Amino acid sequence: MTILGALIAVAIEVALLIILAFSIKYRPVFIRHHPQTEEVL
């Protein structure tokens, strides 16, 4: 694996962790404002 490949892999992992953290933090608020989306998610 090249250095660029490693950097891309790390960036993707960090992005996924950020998205996961935001989804956990804001999911109750999102469901509260949009109850119908709970079935979709």
CSV table of C-alpha atoms in Angstrom, one decimal:
chain,number,residue,atom,x,y,z
A,1,MET,CA,0.0,0.0,0.0
A,2,THR,CA,1.4,3.4,-0.9
A,3,ILE,CA,1.4,6.4,1.4
A,4,LEU,CA,-1.3,8.0,-0.6
A,5,GLY,CA,-3.5,4.9,-0.3
A,6,ALA,CA,-2.9,4.8,3.5
A,7,LEU,CA,-3.9,8.5,3.8
A,8,ILE,CA,-7.0,7.9,1.8
A,9,ALA,CA,-7.9,4.9,4.0
A,10,VAL,CA,-7.4,6.9,7.1
A,11,ALA,CA,-9.4,9.8,5.8
A,12,ILE,CA,-12.3,7.5,4.9
A,13,GLU,CA,-12.2,5.9,8.4
A,14,VAL,CA,-12.2,9.4,10.1
A,15,ALA,CA,-15.1,10.5,7.9
A,16,LEU,CA,-17.1,7.4,8.8
A,17,LEU,CA,-16.4,8.0,12.5
A,18,ILE,CA,-17.5,11.6,12.2
A,19,ILE,CA,-20.7,10.6,10.3
A,20,LEU,CA,-21.4,7.9,12.9
A,21,ALA,CA,-20.9,10.4,15.8
A,22,PHE,CA,-23.2,13.0,14.2
A,23,SER,CA,-25.8,10.4,13.5
A,24,ILE,CA,-25.8,9.1,17.1
A,25,LYS,CA,-25.8,12.7,18.4
A,26,TYR,CA,-28.6,14.1,16.2
A,27,ARG,CA,-30.7,11.0,15.5
A,28,PRO,CA,-33.1,11.6,18.4
A,29,VAL,CA,-33.6,15.2,17.3
A,30,PHE,CA,-34.1,14.1,13.7
A,31,ILE,CA,-36.7,11.5,14.7
A,32,ARG,CA,-38.5,13.9,17.0
A,33,HIS,CA,-38.9,16.4,14.1
A,34,HIS,CA,-39.6,13.8,11.5
A,35,PRO,CA,-41.3,10.7,13.0
A,36,GLN,CA,-42.0,9.1,9.7
A,37,THR,CA,-38.3,8.7,8.8
A,38,GLU,CA,-37.9,6.3,11.8
A,39,GLU,CA,-39.5,3.6,9.6
A,40,VAL,CA,-37.1,4.4,6.7
A,41,LEU,CA,-34.0,4.3,8.9
